[in-house]
PDB file of C-alpha atoms and ligand atoms in Angstrom:
ATOM      1  CA  MET T   1     203.816 132.733 -42.852  1.00 94.00           C
ATOM      2  CA  THR T   2     206.734 134.882 -41.647  1.00 98.00           C
ATOM      3  CA  ARG T   3     209.653 135.749 -43.887  1.00 98.00           C
ATOM      4  CA  CYS T   4     212.900 137.605 -43.299  1.00 98.00           C
ATOM      5  CA  VAL T   5     215.864 138.652 -45.395  1.00 98.00           C
ATOM      6  CA  CYS T   6     219.450 137.875 -44.394  1.00 98.00           C
ATOM      7  CA  PRO T   7     221.412 140.347 -46.527  1.00 98.00           C
ATOM      8  CA  GLY T   8     225.105 140.622 -47.214  1.00 97.00           C
ATOM      9  CA  SER T   9     227.876 140.682 -49.768  1.00 97.00           C
ATOM     10  CA  PHE T  10     228.855 137.092 -48.915  1.00 98.00           C
ATOM     11  CA  ASP T  11     232.154 137.353 -50.810  1.00 98.00           C
ATOM     12  CA  PRO T  12     232.525 134.584 -49.730  1.00 98.00           C
ATOM     13  CA  VAL T  13     230.086 133.138 -47.199  1.00 98.00           C
ATOM     14  CA  THR T  14     231.640 132.149 -43.851  1.00 98.00           C
ATOM     15  CA  LEU T  15     230.555 129.800 -41.070  1.00 98.00           C
ATOM     16  CA  GLY T  16     229.541 132.927 -39.151  1.00 98.00           C
ATOM     17  CA  HIS T  17     227.085 133.923 -41.899  1.00 98.00           C
ATOM     18  CA  LEU T  18     225.697 130.398 -42.122  1.00 98.00           C
ATOM     19  CA  ASP T  19     225.142 130.273 -38.369  1.00 98.00           C
ATOM     20  CA  ILE T  20     223.044 133.457 -38.635  1.00 98.00           C
ATOM     21  CA  VAL T  21     221.028 132.087 -41.589  1.00 98.00           C
ATOM     22  CA  ARG T  22     220.230 128.871 -39.690  1.00 98.00           C
ATOM     23  CA  ARG T  23     219.285 130.789 -36.557  1.00 98.00           C
ATOM     24  CA  ALA T  24     217.127 133.180 -38.607  1.00 98.00           C
ATOM     25  CA  ARG T  25     215.352 130.114 -40.008  1.00 98.00           C
ATOM     26  CA  SER T  26     214.549 129.001 -36.465  1.00 98.00           C
ATOM     27  CA  LEU T  27     212.784 132.352 -35.950  1.00 98.00           C
ATOM     28  CA  TYR T  28     211.064 132.744 -39.357  1.00 98.00           C
ATOM     29  CA  ASP T  29     209.163 130.317 -41.602  1.00 98.00           C
ATOM     30  CA  GLU T  30     211.145 131.502 -44.599  1.00 98.00           C
ATOM     31  CA  VAL T  31     214.555 133.086 -44.996  1.00 98.00           C
ATOM     32  CA  VAL T  32     215.696 134.827 -48.164  1.00 98.00           C
ATOM     33  CA  VAL T  33     219.474 135.013 -48.234  1.00 98.00           C
ATOM     34  CA  ALA T  34     220.000 138.148 -50.329  1.00 98.00           C
ATOM     35  CA  VAL T  35     223.368 138.481 -52.011  1.00 98.00           C
ATOM     36  CA  LEU T  36     223.587 142.224 -52.612  1.00 97.00           C
ATOM     37  CA  VAL T  37     226.054 143.248 -55.250  1.00 93.00           C
ATOM     38  CA  ASN T  38     227.574 146.702 -55.446  1.00 86.00           C
ATOM     39  CA  PRO T  39     228.404 147.167 -59.170  1.00 84.00           C
ATOM     40  CA  ASN T  40     231.183 149.625 -58.265  1.00 84.00           C
ATOM     41  CA  LYS T  41     232.997 147.066 -56.127  1.00 82.00           C
ATOM     42  CA  SER T  42     234.756 144.181 -57.817  1.00 86.00           C
ATOM     43  CA  GLY T  43     234.361 141.120 -55.672  1.00 94.00           C
ATOM     44  CA  LEU T  44     236.556 138.048 -55.560  1.00 97.00           C
ATOM     45  CA  PHE T  45     233.629 135.805 -56.477  1.00 97.00           C
ATOM     46  CA  THR T  46     230.922 136.562 -59.033  1.00 96.00           C
ATOM     47  CA  PRO T  47     227.356 136.904 -57.737  1.00 96.00           C
ATOM     48  CA  ALA T  48     226.508 133.494 -59.249  1.00 96.00           C
ATOM     49  CA  GLU T  49     229.498 131.881 -57.522  1.00 98.00           C
ATOM     50  CA  ARG T  50     228.520 133.426 -54.176  1.00 98.00           C
ATOM     51  CA  VAL T  51     224.968 132.132 -54.557  1.00 98.00           C
ATOM     52  CA  ALA T  52     226.215 128.643 -55.489  1.00 98.00           C
ATOM     53  CA  LEU T  53     228.535 128.516 -52.456  1.00 98.00           C
ATOM     54  CA  ILE T  54     225.678 129.511 -50.120  1.00 98.00           C
ATOM     55  CA  GLU T  55     223.227 127.129 -51.769  1.00 98.00           C
ATOM     56  CA  GLY T  56     225.723 124.314 -51.312  1.00 98.00           C
ATOM     57  CA  GLU T  57     225.415 124.806 -47.543  1.00 98.00           C
ATOM     58  CA  VAL T  58     221.820 125.845 -46.890  1.00 97.00           C
ATOM     59  CA  GLY T  59     220.076 125.279 -50.231  1.00 93.00           C
ATOM     60  CA  ASP T  60     218.503 122.033 -49.034  1.00 94.00           C
ATOM     61  CA  LEU T  61     217.043 123.607 -45.876  1.00 96.00           C
ATOM     62  CA  ASP T  62     213.299 123.871 -46.080  1.00 97.00           C
ATOM     63  CA  GLY T  63     212.215 127.516 -46.307  1.00 98.00           C
ATOM     64  CA  VAL T  64     215.619 128.932 -47.236  1.00 98.00           C
ATOM     65  CA  SER T  65     216.223 130.511 -50.652  1.00 98.00           C
ATOM     66  CA  VAL T  66     219.251 132.336 -52.016  1.00 98.00           C
ATOM     67  CA  LEU T  67     218.853 135.217 -54.461  1.00 98.00           C
ATOM     68  CA  THR T  68     221.131 137.874 -55.897  1.00 97.00           C
ATOM     69  CA  PHE T  69     220.304 141.573 -56.331  1.00 97.00           C
ATOM     70  CA  GLU T  70     222.394 144.154 -58.138  1.00 93.00           C
ATOM     71  CA  ALA T  71     222.405 147.895 -57.408  1.00 91.00           C
ATOM     72  CA  GLN T  72     219.282 147.877 -55.267  1.00 95.00           C
ATOM     73  CA  LEU T  73     218.261 149.221 -51.915  1.00 97.00           C
ATOM     74  CA  LEU T  74     217.807 146.556 -49.278  1.00 98.00           C
ATOM     75  CA  VAL T  75     214.331 147.903 -48.524  1.00 98.00           C
ATOM     76  CA  ASP T  76     213.361 147.272 -52.171  1.00 98.00           C
ATOM     77  CA  VAL T  77     214.681 143.722 -51.867  1.00 98.00           C
ATOM     78  CA  CYS T  78     212.468 143.320 -48.785  1.00 98.00           C
ATOM     79  CA  ARG T  79     209.488 144.706 -50.703  1.00 98.00           C
ATOM     80  CA  SER T  80     210.017 142.505 -53.761  1.00 97.00           C
ATOM     81  CA  THR T  81     210.445 139.377 -51.639  1.00 98.00           C
ATOM     82  CA  ALA T  82     207.586 140.350 -49.279  1.00 98.00           C
ATOM     83  CA  ALA T  83     209.887 139.989 -46.272  1.00 98.00           C
ATOM     84  CA  GLY T  84     208.789 141.524 -42.987  1.00 97.00           C
ATOM     85  CA  ALA T  85     212.185 141.959 -41.340  1.00 98.00           C
ATOM     86  CA  ILE T  86     215.932 142.045 -41.865  1.00 98.00           C
ATOM     87  CA  VAL T  87     218.119 139.723 -39.768  1.00 98.00           C
ATOM     88  CA  LYS T  88     221.841 140.395 -39.345  1.00 98.00           C
ATOM     89  CA  GLY T  89     224.609 139.093 -37.132  1.00 97.00           C
ATOM     90  CA  LEU T  90     226.480 141.404 -34.788  1.00 97.00           C
ATOM     91  CA  ARG T  91     230.066 140.488 -33.975  1.00 96.00           C
ATOM     92  CA  GLY T  92     230.770 143.430 -31.720  1.00 95.00           C
ATOM     93  CA  GLU T  93     230.843 147.197 -31.351  1.00 95.00           C
ATOM     94  CA  THR T  94     232.350 147.838 -34.773  1.00 94.00           C
ATOM     95  CA  ASP T  95     229.500 145.972 -36.431  1.00 95.00           C
ATOM     96  CA  TYR T  96     227.005 147.812 -34.272  1.00 96.00           C
ATOM     97  CA  SER T  97     228.369 151.222 -35.351  1.00 97.00           C
ATOM     98  CA  TYR T  98     228.246 150.128 -38.996  1.00 96.00           C
ATOM     99  CA  GLU T  99     224.817 148.481 -38.812  1.00 97.00           C
ATOM    100  CA  LEU T 100     222.896 150.917 -36.619  1.00 98.00           C
ATOM    101  CA  PRO T 101     222.663 153.805 -39.143  1.00 98.00           C
ATOM    102  CA  MET T 102     221.518 151.364 -41.843  1.00 98.00           C
ATOM    103  CA  ALA T 103     218.912 149.821 -39.540  1.00 98.00           C
ATOM    104  CA  VAL T 104     217.567 153.284 -38.653  1.00 98.00           C
ATOM    105  CA  MET T 105     217.588 154.364 -42.318  1.00 98.00           C
ATOM    106  CA  ASN T 106     215.824 151.198 -43.480  1.00 98.00           C
ATOM    107  CA  ARG T 107     213.130 151.723 -40.856  1.00 98.00           C
ATOM    108  CA  HIS T 108     212.775 155.326 -41.987  1.00 98.00           C
ATOM    109  CA  LEU T 109     212.564 154.335 -45.669  1.00 98.00           C
ATOM    110  CA  ALA T 110     210.127 151.453 -45.406  1.00 98.00           C
ATOM    111  CA  GLY T 111     209.179 150.887 -41.779  1.00 98.00           C
ATOM    112  CA  ILE T 112     211.125 147.650 -41.842  1.00 98.00           C
ATOM    113  CA  GLU T 113     212.754 146.458 -38.626  1.00 98.00           C
ATOM    114  CA  THR T 114     216.233 144.954 -38.327  1.00 98.00           C
ATOM    115  CA  LEU T 115     216.830 142.165 -35.834  1.00 98.00           C
ATOM    116  CA  PHE T 116     220.392 141.690 -34.654  1.00 98.00           C
ATOM    117  CA  LEU T 117     221.550 138.264 -33.545  1.00 98.00           C
ATOM    118  CA  PRO T 118     224.725 138.104 -31.471  1.00 98.00           C
ATOM    119  CA  SER T 119     227.379 136.187 -33.397  1.00 97.00           C
ATOM    120  CA  ASP T 120     228.552 132.917 -32.002  1.00 96.00           C
ATOM    121  CA  PRO T 121     231.787 133.807 -30.142  1.00 95.00           C
ATOM    122  CA  GLU T 122     233.558 131.155 -32.225  1.00 95.00           C
ATOM    123  CA  PHE T 123     233.029 133.320 -35.299  1.00 94.00           C
ATOM    124  CA  ALA T 124     233.196 136.760 -33.690  1.00 93.00           C
ATOM    125  CA  GLN T 125     236.486 137.629 -35.398  1.00 92.00           C
ATOM    126  CA  VAL T 126     235.625 136.147 -38.777  1.00 96.00           C
ATOM    127  CA  SER T 127     234.930 138.406 -41.749  1.00 97.00           C
ATOM    128  CA  SER T 128     234.945 137.728 -45.477  1.00 97.00           C
ATOM    129  CA  SER T 129     237.664 140.365 -46.000  1.00 96.00           C
ATOM    130  CA  LEU T 130     239.954 138.831 -43.387  1.00 97.00           C
ATOM    131  CA  ILE T 131     239.311 135.366 -44.790  1.00 98.00           C
ATOM    132  CA  LYS T 132     240.289 136.588 -48.281  1.00 97.00           C
ATOM    133  CA  GLU T 133     243.436 138.300 -47.058  1.00 97.00           C
ATOM    134  CA  VAL T 134     244.635 135.258 -45.098  1.00 97.00           C
ATOM    135  CA  ALA T 135     243.739 132.827 -47.900  1.00 97.00           C
ATOM    136  CA  ARG T 136     245.422 135.036 -50.518  1.00 96.00           C
ATOM    137  CA  TYR T 137     248.769 134.564 -48.806  1.00 96.00           C
ATOM    138  CA  GLY T 138     248.300 130.863 -48.175  1.00 95.00           C
ATOM    139  CA  GLY T 139     247.012 130.951 -44.577  1.00 97.00           C
ATOM    140  CA  ASP T 140     244.697 128.242 -43.284  1.00 97.00           C
ATOM    141  CA  VAL T 141     241.088 129.450 -43.033  1.00 97.00           C
ATOM    142  CA  SER T 142     239.484 126.008 -43.005  1.00 97.00           C
ATOM    143  CA  ARG T 143     238.111 126.468 -39.470  1.00 97.00           C
ATOM    144  CA  PHE T 144     236.070 129.475 -40.527  1.00 97.00           C
ATOM    145  CA  VAL T 145     234.553 128.559 -43.889  1.00 98.00           C
ATOM    146  CA  PRO T 146     232.813 125.474 -45.312  1.00 98.00           C
ATOM    147  CA  PRO T 147     235.115 123.046 -47.191  1.00 98.00           C
ATOM    148  CA  ALA T 148     233.676 124.114 -50.577  1.00 98.00           C
ATOM    149  CA  VAL T 149     234.538 127.762 -49.851  1.00 98.00           C
ATOM    150  CA  ASP T 150     238.010 126.764 -48.674  1.00 98.00           C
ATOM    151  CA  GLU T 151     238.519 124.909 -51.962  1.00 98.00           C
ATOM    152  CA  ALA T 152     237.146 127.809 -54.007  1.00 98.00           C
ATOM    153  CA  LEU T 153     239.541 130.228 -52.265  1.00 98.00           C
ATOM    154  CA  THR T 154     242.506 127.945 -52.855  1.00 97.00           C
ATOM    155  CA  ALA T 155     241.558 127.539 -56.514  1.00 96.00           C
ATOM    156  CA  ARG T 156     241.094 131.286 -56.976  1.00 96.00           C
ATOM    157  CA  PHE T 157     244.377 132.251 -55.401  1.00 95.00           C
ATOM    158  CA  THR T 158     246.315 129.428 -57.027  1.00 88.00           C
ATOM    159  CA  THR T 159     245.164 130.406 -60.499  1.00 68.00           C
ATOM    160  CA  SER T 160     245.101 134.211 -60.193  1.00 53.00           C
ATOM    161  CA  GLY T 161     247.732 134.772 -57.507  1.00 49.00           C
TER     162      GLY T 161
HETATM  163  O1  PNS A 201     228.082 141.869 -46.030  1.00 89.88           O
HETATM  164  P1  PNS A 201     227.994 143.360 -45.875  1.00 89.88           P
HETATM  165  O2  PNS A 201     229.000 144.042 -46.774  1.00 89.88           O
HETATM  166  O3  PNS A 201     228.070 143.773 -44.435  1.00 89.88           O
HETATM  167  O4  PNS A 201     226.538 143.772 -46.401  1.00 89.88           O
HETATM  168  C1  PNS A 201     226.141 145.127 -46.424  1.00 89.88           C
HETATM  169  C2  PNS A 201     224.850 145.259 -47.213  1.00 89.88           C
HETATM  170  C3  PNS A 201     225.061 144.699 -48.627  1.00 89.88           C
HETATM  171  C4  PNS A 201     223.754 144.472 -46.518  1.00 89.88           C
HETATM  172  C5  PNS A 201     224.479 146.762 -47.248  1.00 89.88           C
HETATM  173  O5  PNS A 201     225.532 147.483 -47.822  1.00 89.88           O
HETATM  174  C6  PNS A 201     223.210 147.030 -48.030  1.00 89.88           C
HETATM  175  O6  PNS A 201     222.133 146.891 -47.492  1.00 89.88           O
HETATM  176  N1  PNS A 201     223.359 147.381 -49.337  1.00 89.88           N
HETATM  177  C7  PNS A 201     222.236 147.592 -50.219  1.00 89.88           C
HETATM  178  C8  PNS A 201     222.086 149.066 -50.598  1.00 89.88           C
HETATM  179  C9  PNS A 201     221.320 149.828 -49.525  1.00 89.88           C
HETATM  180  O7  PNS A 201     220.174 149.531 -49.218  1.00 89.88           O
HETATM  181  N2  PNS A 201     221.993 150.841 -48.960  1.00 89.88           N
HETATM  182  C10 PNS A 201     221.416 151.695 -47.957  1.00 89.88           C
HETATM  183  C11 PNS A 201     221.394 151.059 -46.581  1.00 89.88           C
HETATM  184  S1  PNS A 201     220.570 152.073 -45.425  1.00 89.88           S
END
């Protein structure tokens, strides 16, 4: 049985993230989607909301589970879930510069390897922060997020401005 972790903030999940989770599942028997929450950063969606939005898309896939972790090292998440590798998407050079030091550090801390999957070019420019900024001011992000996330963004920005 092989198991990997797909970590991220997922605030909120995008079609780019979901593509990586599905592709990770084609490589591993089990995928733990780990919603990592930084307690010093206030997100748009609560950890429970992020988990529910991800579960709505991949929760029925065999071998995929979605869990949330607060204030923890990713290597400890890997240990507690008995995952043998970390899988992340790479959209381009900026991601590589951001991800490489973490991949090296995680290997140093726990001997755990990080596998990078090239993002589908369709989603190469999609990030949760950009999605939030565009949605906040009423822009159409429906091509880049699942319908449930689109609705959640609209509801959030309609009620809280
Ligand atoms: O979606 P993001 O913001 O790119 O995800 C980054 C995340 C949450 C995967 C990364 O910040 C992380 O691993 N945080 C957990 C804390 C940790 O282990 N930090 C040291 C990394 S070497």
